[in-house]
Amino acid sequence: SWGDQEVESVRRLAEATDHIVAIERSGPGAGGGYYTMRAKSMSHLVAPLERVLEEAQGRNVGSTGIGDGGNELGMGKVRDKVIASGVPNAESIACTVATDHLITCSVSNWGGYALAGALGVVLRSKTATLPSDREETELLERMRKAGARDGVSGKLDLTVDGMPLSMQLSVLRDLREIAEGGA
């Protein structure tokens, strides 16, 4: 349960924030629960971090949501479209919390990487904003060793939303090429 200490932490985070980006972060559905795309309850696993987003929005702090299934923070912006889309169990899983900006994509990680690459271009960053193939592979290996499962298959594989590592690396290579001006 959330007490005074958690409420104060949320307030401090919101005050210190210029913009919030939520990537693949489950948000509450109409009944207040948190669900996977398959309508499996995750409420016992998910902290209500939308409270940080809502507190920040009350302070006119901008926000961006990145999602791929309709249950993520930000998808409240298009909740009616999620429900009308034919996504199974959409009435239950569709997030009610909107963000100012929304990036929808087939894999949320890819939307996050696209945003990072675009920020690198806009800021003319000399440092890499996207991971190398080695860094991405090592990250997925560490996650697997820690027990993280693929969000689609539920398996301890080097996959992202059912997509093989080779596809993940291919998308990253394409995004790096675009960000570096090669496309």
CSV table of N, CA, C and O in Angstrom, one decimal, residues 19-119:
chain,number,residue,atom,x,y,z
A,19,HIS,N,10.3,15.9,-18.5
A,19,HIS,CA,9.5,15.1,-19.5
A,19,HIS,C,9.6,13.7,-19.0
A,19,HIS,O,10.6,13.2,-18.7
A,20,ILE,N,8.4,13.0,-19.1
A,20,ILE,CA,8.4,11.6,-18.7
A,20,ILE,C,8.2,10.7,-19.9
A,20,ILE,O,7.3,11.0,-20.8
A,21,VAL,N,9.0,9.7,-20.1
A,21,VAL,CA,8.8,8.7,-21.1
A,21,VAL,C,8.5,7.4,-20.5
A,21,VAL,O,9.3,6.9,-19.7
A,22,ALA,N,7.4,6.8,-20.9
A,22,ALA,CA,7.0,5.4,-20.4
A,22,ALA,C,7.1,4.5,-21.5
A,22,ALA,O,6.4,4.6,-22.5
A,23,ILE,N,8.0,3.5,-21.5
A,23,ILE,CA,8.2,2.5,-22.5
A,23,ILE,C,7.7,1.2,-22.0
A,23,ILE,O,8.2,0.6,-21.0
A,24,GLU,N,6.7,0.6,-22.7
A,24,GLU,CA,6.2,-0.8,-22.4
A,24,GLU,C,5.8,-0.9,-20.9
A,24,GLU,O,5.9,-1.9,-20.3
A,25,ARG,N,5.4,0.2,-20.3
A,25,ARG,CA,5.0,0.2,-18.9
A,25,ARG,C,3.5,0.0,-18.8
A,25,ARG,O,2.7,0.8,-19.2
A,26,SER,N,3.1,-1.1,-18.2
A,26,SER,CA,1.7,-1.4,-18.0
A,26,SER,C,1.0,-0.3,-17.2
A,26,SER,O,1.6,0.2,-16.2
A,27,GLY,N,-0.2,0.0,-17.7
A,27,GLY,CA,-1.0,1.0,-16.9
A,27,GLY,C,-2.3,0.4,-16.6
A,27,GLY,O,-2.7,-0.7,-17.1
A,28,PRO,N,-3.1,1.0,-15.7
A,28,PRO,CA,-4.3,0.5,-15.3
A,28,PRO,C,-5.4,0.4,-16.4
A,28,PRO,O,-5.5,1.3,-17.2
A,29,GLY,N,-6.2,-0.7,-16.4
A,29,GLY,CA,-7.3,-0.8,-17.2
A,29,GLY,C,-8.5,-0.1,-16.6
A,29,GLY,O,-8.4,0.5,-15.5
A,30,ALA,N,-9.7,-0.2,-17.2
A,30,ALA,CA,-10.9,0.5,-16.6
A,30,ALA,C,-11.2,0.1,-15.2
A,30,ALA,O,-11.7,0.9,-14.4
A,31,GLY,N,-10.9,-1.2,-14.8
A,31,GLY,CA,-11.2,-1.6,-13.5
A,31,GLY,C,-10.1,-1.4,-12.5
A,31,GLY,O,-10.2,-1.8,-11.3
A,32,GLY,N,-9.0,-0.7,-13.0
A,32,GLY,CA,-7.9,-0.4,-12.1
A,32,GLY,C,-6.8,-1.4,-12.0
A,32,GLY,O,-5.7,-1.2,-11.5
A,33,GLY,N,-7.0,-2.6,-12.7
A,33,GLY,CA,-6.0,-3.7,-12.7
A,33,GLY,C,-5.0,-3.5,-13.8
A,33,GLY,O,-5.3,-2.7,-14.8
A,34,TYR,N,-3.9,-4.2,-13.7
A,34,TYR,CA,-2.9,-4.2,-14.7
A,34,TYR,C,-2.8,-5.6,-15.4
A,34,TYR,O,-2.8,-6.6,-14.7
A,35,TYR,N,-2.8,-5.6,-16.7
A,35,TYR,CA,-2.9,-6.8,-17.4
A,35,TYR,C,-1.9,-6.9,-18.6
A,35,TYR,O,-1.5,-5.9,-19.1
A,36,THR,N,-1.6,-8.2,-18.9
A,36,THR,CA,-0.8,-8.4,-20.1
A,36,THR,C,-1.7,-8.3,-21.3
A,36,THR,O,-2.9,-8.2,-21.1
A,37,MET,N,-1.1,-8.4,-22.5
A,37,MET,CA,-2.0,-8.4,-23.7
A,37,MET,C,-3.0,-9.5,-23.7
A,37,MET,O,-4.0,-9.5,-24.3
A,38,ARG,N,-2.6,-10.6,-23.0
A,38,ARG,CA,-3.5,-11.8,-23.0
A,38,ARG,C,-4.5,-11.7,-21.8
A,38,ARG,O,-5.1,-12.7,-21.5
A,39,ALA,N,-4.6,-10.6,-21.2
A,39,ALA,CA,-5.5,-10.4,-20.1
A,39,ALA,C,-5.2,-11.1,-18.8
A,39,ALA,O,-6.0,-11.4,-17.9
A,40,LYS,N,-3.9,-11.5,-18.7
A,40,LYS,CA,-3.4,-12.1,-17.4
A,40,LYS,C,-3.1,-11.0,-16.4
A,40,LYS,O,-2.4,-10.0,-16.8
A,41,SER,N,-3.6,-11.1,-15.3
A,41,SER,CA,-3.4,-10.0,-14.3
A,41,SER,C,-2.0,-10.0,-13.8
A,41,SER,O,-1.4,-11.0,-13.5
A,42,MET,N,-1.5,-8.7,-13.8
A,42,MET,CA,-0.1,-8.5,-13.3
A,42,MET,C,-0.2,-7.5,-12.1
A,42,MET,O,0.9,-7.0,-11.7
A,43,SER,N,-1.4,-7.3,-11.6
A,43,SER,CA,-1.5,-6.3,-10.6
A,43,SER,C,-0.6,-6.5,-9.3
A,43,SER,O,-0.2,-5.6,-8.7
A,44,HIS,N,-0.4,-7.8,-9.0
A,44,HIS,CA,0.5,-8.1,-7.9
A,44,HIS,C,2.0,-7.8,-8.2
A,44,HIS,O,2.8,-7.8,-7.3
A,45,LEU,N,2.3,-7.5,-9.4
A,45,LEU,CA,3.7,-7.3,-9.8
A,45,LEU,C,4.0,-5.9,-10.2
A,45,LEU,O,5.2,-5.5,-10.3
A,46,VAL,N,3.0,-5.1,-10.4
A,46,VAL,CA,3.2,-3.7,-11.0
A,46,VAL,C,2.9,-2.6,-9.9
A,46,VAL,O,1.8,-2.6,-9.3
A,47,ALA,N,3.9,-1.8,-9.7
A,47,ALA,CA,3.8,-0.6,-8.9
A,47,ALA,C,3.0,0.4,-9.7
A,47,ALA,O,3.2,0.6,-10.9
A,48,PRO,N,2.2,1.2,-9.0
A,48,PRO,CA,1.3,2.2,-9.7
A,48,PRO,C,2.1,3.4,-10.1
A,48,PRO,O,1.9,4.6,-9.6
A,49,LEU,N,3.1,3.3,-11.0
A,49,LEU,CA,4.0,4.4,-11.4
A,49,LEU,C,3.2,5.4,-12.2
A,49,LEU,O,3.8,6.5,-12.4
A,50,GLU,N,2.0,5.1,-12.7
A,50,GLU,CA,1.2,6.1,-13.4
A,50,GLU,C,1.0,7.3,-12.4
A,50,GLU,O,0.7,8.4,-12.9
A,51,ARG,N,1.1,7.1,-11.1
A,51,ARG,CA,0.9,8.2,-10.2
A,51,ARG,C,2.0,9.3,-10.4
A,51,ARG,O,1.7,10.5,-10.2
A,52,VAL,N,3.2,8.9,-10.7
A,52,VAL,CA,4.3,9.8,-11.0
A,52,VAL,C,3.9,10.6,-12.3
A,52,VAL,O,4.0,11.9,-12.3
A,53,LEU,N,3.4,9.9,-13.3
A,53,LEU,CA,3.0,10.5,-14.6
A,53,LEU,C,1.9,11.5,-14.3
A,53,LEU,O,1.9,12.7,-14.8
A,54,GLU,N,0.9,11.1,-13.6
A,54,GLU,CA,-0.3,11.9,-13.3
A,54,GLU,C,0.1,13.2,-12.5
A,54,GLU,O,-0.4,14.3,-12.7
A,55,GLU,N,1.0,13.0,-11.5
A,55,GLU,CA,1.4,14.1,-10.7
A,55,GLU,C,2.2,15.1,-11.6
A,55,GLU,O,2.0,16.3,-11.5
A,56,ALA,N,3.0,14.6,-12.5
A,56,ALA,CA,3.8,15.4,-13.4
A,56,ALA,C,2.9,16.2,-14.3
A,56,ALA,O,3.1,17.4,-14.6
A,57,GLN,N,1.9,15.5,-14.9
A,57,GLN,CA,1.0,16.1,-15.8
A,57,GLN,C,0.2,17.2,-15.1
A,57,GLN,O,0.0,18.3,-15.7
A,58,GLY,N,-0.1,17.1,-13.8
A,58,GLY,CA,-0.7,18.2,-13.0
A,58,GLY,C,0.2,19.4,-12.9
A,58,GLY,O,-0.3,20.5,-12.5
A,59,ARG,N,1.5,19.2,-13.1
A,59,ARG,CA,2.5,20.3,-13.1
A,59,ARG,C,2.9,20.7,-14.5
A,59,ARG,O,3.9,21.4,-14.6
A,60,ASN,N,2.1,20.3,-15.5
A,60,ASN,CA,2.3,20.7,-16.9
A,60,ASN,C,3.7,20.1,-17.4
A,60,ASN,O,4.3,20.8,-18.2
A,61,VAL,N,4.1,19.0,-16.9
A,61,VAL,CA,5.3,18.3,-17.4
A,61,VAL,C,4.8,17.4,-18.6
A,61,VAL,O,3.8,16.7,-18.5
A,62,GLY,N,5.6,17.5,-19.7
A,62,GLY,CA,5.2,16.7,-20.8
A,62,GLY,C,5.4,15.2,-20.6
A,62,GLY,O,6.2,14.8,-19.8
A,63,SER,N,4.8,14.4,-21.5
A,63,SER,CA,4.9,13.0,-21.3
A,63,SER,C,4.8,12.3,-22.7
A,63,SER,O,4.1,12.8,-23.6
A,64,THR,N,5.5,11.2,-22.8
A,64,THR,CA,5.4,10.3,-24.0
A,64,THR,C,5.2,8.9,-23.6
A,64,THR,O,5.9,8.4,-22.7
A,65,GLY,N,4.3,8.2,-24.2
A,65,GLY,CA,4.1,6.8,-23.9
A,65,GLY,C,4.5,6.0,-25.2
A,65,GLY,O,4.3,6.5,-26.3
A,66,ILE,N,5.1,4.9,-25.0
A,66,ILE,CA,5.5,4.0,-26.1
A,66,ILE,C,4.9,2.6,-25.8
A,66,ILE,O,5.2,2.0,-24.7
A,67,GLY,N,4.1,2.1,-26.7
A,67,GLY,CA,3.5,0.8,-26.5
A,67,GLY,C,3.2,0.1,-27.7
A,67,GLY,O,3.2,0.6,-28.8
A,68,ASP,N,2.8,-1.2,-27.5
A,68,ASP,CA,2.6,-2.1,-28.7
A,68,ASP,C,1.3,-2.9,-28.5
A,68,ASP,O,0.9,-3.6,-29.5
A,69,GLY,N,0.7,-2.9,-27.4
A,69,GLY,CA,-0.4,-3.8,-27.2
A,69,GLY,C,-1.7,-3.2,-26.7
A,69,GLY,O,-2.8,-3.8,-26.7
A,70,GLY,N,-1.7,-1.9,-26.3
A,70,GLY,CA,-2.9,-1.3,-25.8
A,70,GLY,C,-2.9,-1.2,-24.2
A,70,GLY,O,-3.7,-0.4,-23.7
A,71,ASN,N,-2.1,-2.0,-23.5
A,71,ASN,CA,-2.2,-2.0,-22.1
A,71,ASN,C,-1.1,-1.1,-21.4
A,71,ASN,O,-1.0,-1.1,-20.2
A,72,GLU,N,-0.4,-0.4,-22.2
A,72,GLU,CA,0.7,0.5,-21.7
A,72,GLU,C,0.3,1.9,-21.4
A,72,GLU,O,-0.6,2.4,-22.0
A,73,LEU,N,1.0,2.5,-20.4
A,73,LEU,CA,0.8,3.9,-20.1
A,73,LEU,C,0.9,4.7,-21.4
A,73,LEU,O,1.8,4.5,-22.3
A,74,GLY,N,0.0,5.6,-21.6
A,74,GLY,CA,-0.1,6.4,-22.8
A,74,GLY,C,-1.2,6.0,-23.7
A,74,GLY,O,-1.8,6.8,-24.5
A,75,MET,N,-1.5,4.7,-23.7
A,75,MET,CA,-2.5,4.2,-24.7
A,75,MET,C,-3.9,4.7,-24.3
A,75,MET,O,-4.8,4.6,-25.1
A,76,GLY,N,-4.1,5.3,-23.1
A,76,GLY,CA,-5.3,5.9,-22.8
A,76,GLY,C,-5.7,7.0,-23.8
A,76,GLY,O,-6.9,7.4,-24.0
A,77,LYS,N,-4.7,7.5,-24.5
A,77,LYS,CA,-4.9,8.6,-25.5
A,77,LYS,C,-5.7,8.0,-26.7
A,77,LYS,O,-6.5,8.8,-27.3
A,78,VAL,N,-5.6,6.7,-26.9
A,78,VAL,CA,-6.3,6.1,-28.0
A,78,VAL,C,-7.1,4.9,-27.6
A,78,VAL,O,-7.4,3.9,-28.3
A,79,ARG,N,-7.6,4.9,-26.3
A,79,ARG,CA,-8.2,3.8,-25.7
A,79,ARG,C,-9.4,3.3,-26.6
A,79,ARG,O,-9.6,2.1,-26.8
A,80,ASP,N,-10.2,4.2,-27.1
A,80,ASP,CA,-11.4,3.9,-27.9
A,80,ASP,C,-10.9,3.1,-29.1
A,80,ASP,O,-11.6,2.1,-29.6
A,81,LYS,N,-9.8,3.5,-29.7
A,81,LYS,CA,-9.3,2.8,-30.9
A,81,LYS,C,-8.8,1.4,-30.5
A,81,LYS,O,-8.9,0.5,-31.3
A,82,VAL,N,-8.1,1.3,-29.4
A,82,VAL,CA,-7.7,0.0,-28.9
A,82,VAL,C,-8.9,-1.0,-28.8
A,82,VAL,O,-8.8,-2.1,-29.3
A,83,ILE,N,-9.9,-0.5,-28.1
A,83,ILE,CA,-11.1,-1.3,-27.9
A,83,ILE,C,-11.7,-1.7,-29.3
A,83,ILE,O,-12.1,-2.8,-29.5
A,84,ALA,N,-11.8,-0.8,-30.2
A,84,ALA,CA,-12.4,-1.0,-31.5
A,84,ALA,C,-11.5,-1.9,-32.4
A,84,ALA,O,-12.0,-2.3,-33.5
A,85,SER,N,-10.2,-2.0,-32.1
A,85,SER,CA,-9.3,-2.7,-33.0
A,85,SER,C,-9.4,-4.2,-33.1
A,85,SER,O,-8.8,-4.8,-34.0
A,86,GLY,N,-10.1,-4.8,-32.2
A,86,GLY,CA,-10.2,-6.2,-32.2
A,86,GLY,C,-9.2,-6.9,-31.4
A,86,GLY,O,-9.0,-8.1,-31.4
A,87,VAL,N,-8.4,-6.1,-30.6
A,87,VAL,CA,-7.4,-6.7,-29.6
A,87,VAL,C,-8.3,-7.5,-28.7
A,87,VAL,O,-9.2,-7.0,-28.1
A,88,PRO,N,-7.9,-8.8,-28.5
A,88,PRO,CA,-8.7,-9.6,-27.5
A,88,PRO,C,-8.7,-9.0,-26.1
A,88,PRO,O,-7.7,-8.5,-25.7
A,89,ASN,N,-9.8,-9.0,-25.5
A,89,ASN,CA,-10.0,-8.5,-24.1
A,89,ASN,C,-9.7,-7.0,-23.9
A,89,ASN,O,-9.3,-6.6,-22.9
A,90,ALA,N,-9.8,-6.3,-25.0
A,90,ALA,CA,-9.4,-4.9,-25.0
A,90,ALA,C,-10.1,-4.1,-23.9
A,90,ALA,O,-9.5,-3.2,-23.3
A,91,GLU,N,-11.4,-4.4,-23.7
A,91,GLU,CA,-12.2,-3.6,-22.7
A,91,GLU,C,-11.5,-3.7,-21.3
A,91,GLU,O,-11.5,-2.8,-20.6
A,92,SER,N,-10.9,-4.9,-21.0
A,92,SER,CA,-10.2,-5.1,-19.7
A,92,SER,C,-8.8,-4.5,-19.7
A,92,SER,O,-8.4,-3.9,-18.7
A,93,ILE,N,-8.1,-4.8,-20.8
A,93,ILE,CA,-6.6,-4.5,-20.7
A,93,ILE,C,-6.3,-3.1,-21.1
A,93,ILE,O,-5.2,-2.6,-20.8
A,94,ALA,N,-7.1,-2.4,-21.9
A,94,ALA,CA,-6.7,-1.1,-22.5
A,94,ALA,C,-6.5,-0.1,-21.4
A,94,ALA,O,-7.3,0.1,-20.5
A,95,CYS,N,-5.3,0.5,-21.4
A,95,CYS,CA,-4.9,1.4,-20.4
A,95,CYS,C,-5.8,2.7,-20.5
A,95,CYS,O,-6.2,3.1,-21.5
A,96,THR,N,-6.1,3.2,-19.3
A,96,THR,CA,-6.9,4.4,-19.2
A,96,THR,C,-6.1,5.7,-19.1
A,96,THR,O,-6.6,6.8,-19.2
A,97,VAL,N,-4.8,5.6,-19.0
A,97,VAL,CA,-3.9,6.8,-18.7
A,97,VAL,C,-3.3,7.2,-20.0
A,97,VAL,O,-2.6,6.5,-20.7
A,98,ALA,N,-3.6,8.5,-20.4
A,98,ALA,CA,-3.1,9.1,-21.6
A,98,ALA,C,-1.8,9.8,-21.3
A,98,ALA,O,-1.5,10.2,-20.2
A,99,THR,N,-1.0,10.0,-22.4
A,99,THR,CA,0.2,10.8,-22.3
A,99,THR,C,0.0,11.9,-23.4
A,99,THR,O,-0.9,11.8,-24.3
A,100,ASP,N,0.8,12.9,-23.4
A,100,ASP,CA,0.7,14.0,-24.4
A,100,ASP,C,1.1,13.5,-25.7
A,100,ASP,O,0.4,13.9,-26.7
A,101,HIS,N,2.1,12.7,-25.8
A,101,HIS,CA,2.5,12.1,-27.1
A,101,HIS,C,2.5,10.6,-27.0
A,101,HIS,O,2.7,10.0,-25.9
A,102,LEU,N,2.2,9.9,-28.1
A,102,LEU,CA,2.2,8.5,-28.1
A,102,LEU,C,2.9,7.9,-29.3
A,102,LEU,O,2.6,8.3,-30.4
A,103,ILE,N,3.7,6.9,-29.1
A,103,ILE,CA,4.4,6.2,-30.1
A,103,ILE,C,3.9,4.8,-30.1
A,103,ILE,O,4.1,4.1,-29.1
A,104,THR,N,3.2,4.4,-31.1
A,104,THR,CA,2.7,3.0,-31.2
A,104,THR,C,3.6,2.3,-32.1
A,104,THR,O,4.0,2.8,-33.2
A,105,CYS,N,3.9,1.0,-31.9
A,105,CYS,CA,4.9,0.3,-32.7
A,105,CYS,C,4.6,-1.2,-32.5
A,105,CYS,O,3.9,-1.6,-31.6
A,106,SER,N,5.2,-2.0,-33.4
A,106,SER,CA,5.0,-3.4,-33.3
A,106,SER,C,5.7,-4.0,-32.1
A,106,SER,O,5.3,-5.1,-31.6
A,107,VAL,N,6.8,-3.4,-31.7
A,107,VAL,CA,7.6,-3.9,-30.5
A,107,VAL,C,8.0,-2.6,-29.8
A,107,VAL,O,8.6,-1.7,-30.4
A,108,SER,N,7.6,-2.5,-28.5
A,108,SER,CA,7.8,-1.2,-27.8
A,108,SER,C,9.3,-0.8,-27.7
A,108,SER,O,9.6,0.3,-27.8
A,109,ASN,N,10.2,-1.8,-27.6
A,109,ASN,CA,11.6,-1.6,-27.6
A,109,ASN,C,12.0,-0.8,-28.8
A,109,ASN,O,12.8,0.1,-28.7
A,110,TRP,N,11.5,-1.2,-29.9
A,110,TRP,CA,11.8,-0.5,-31.2
A,110,TRP,C,11.4,0.9,-31.2
A,110,TRP,O,12.1,1.8,-31.7
A,111,GLY,N,10.2,1.2,-30.7
A,111,GLY,CA,9.8,2.6,-30.5
A,111,GLY,C,10.7,3.4,-29.6
A,111,GLY,O,11.0,4.6,-29.9
A,112,GLY,N,11.1,2.8,-28.5
A,112,GLY,CA,12.0,3.5,-27.6
A,112,GLY,C,13.4,3.7,-28.3
A,112,GLY,O,13.9,4.8,-28.1
A,113,TYR,N,13.8,2.8,-29.0
A,113,TYR,CA,15.1,3.0,-29.8
A,113,TYR,C,15.0,4.0,-30.9
A,113,TYR,O,15.9,4.8,-31.1
A,114,ALA,N,13.8,4.0,-31.5
A,114,ALA,CA,13.6,5.0,-32.6
A,114,ALA,C,13.6,6.4,-31.9
A,114,ALA,O,14.2,7.4,-32.5
A,115,LEU,N,12.9,6.6,-30.8
A,115,LEU,CA,12.9,7.9,-30.1
A,115,LEU,C,14.3,8.3,-29.7
A,115,LEU,O,14.8,9.4,-29.9
A,116,ALA,N,15.1,7.3,-29.1
A,116,ALA,CA,16.5,7.6,-28.7
A,116,ALA,C,17.3,8.0,-29.9
A,116,ALA,O,18.1,9.0,-29.8
A,117,GLY,N,17.2,7.3,-31.0
A,117,GLY,CA,17.9,7.7,-32.2
A,117,GLY,C,17.6,9.1,-32.7
A,117,GLY,O,18.4,9.9,-33.1
A,118,ALA,N,16.3,9.4,-32.7
A,118,ALA,CA,15.8,10.7,-33.2
A,118,ALA,C,16.3,11.8,-32.3
A,118,ALA,O,16.7,12.9,-32.8
A,119,LEU,N,16.3,11.6,-31.0
A,119,LEU,CA,16.8,12.6,-30.0
A,119,LEU,C,18.3,12.8,-30.3
A,119,LEU,O,18.8,13.9,-30.2
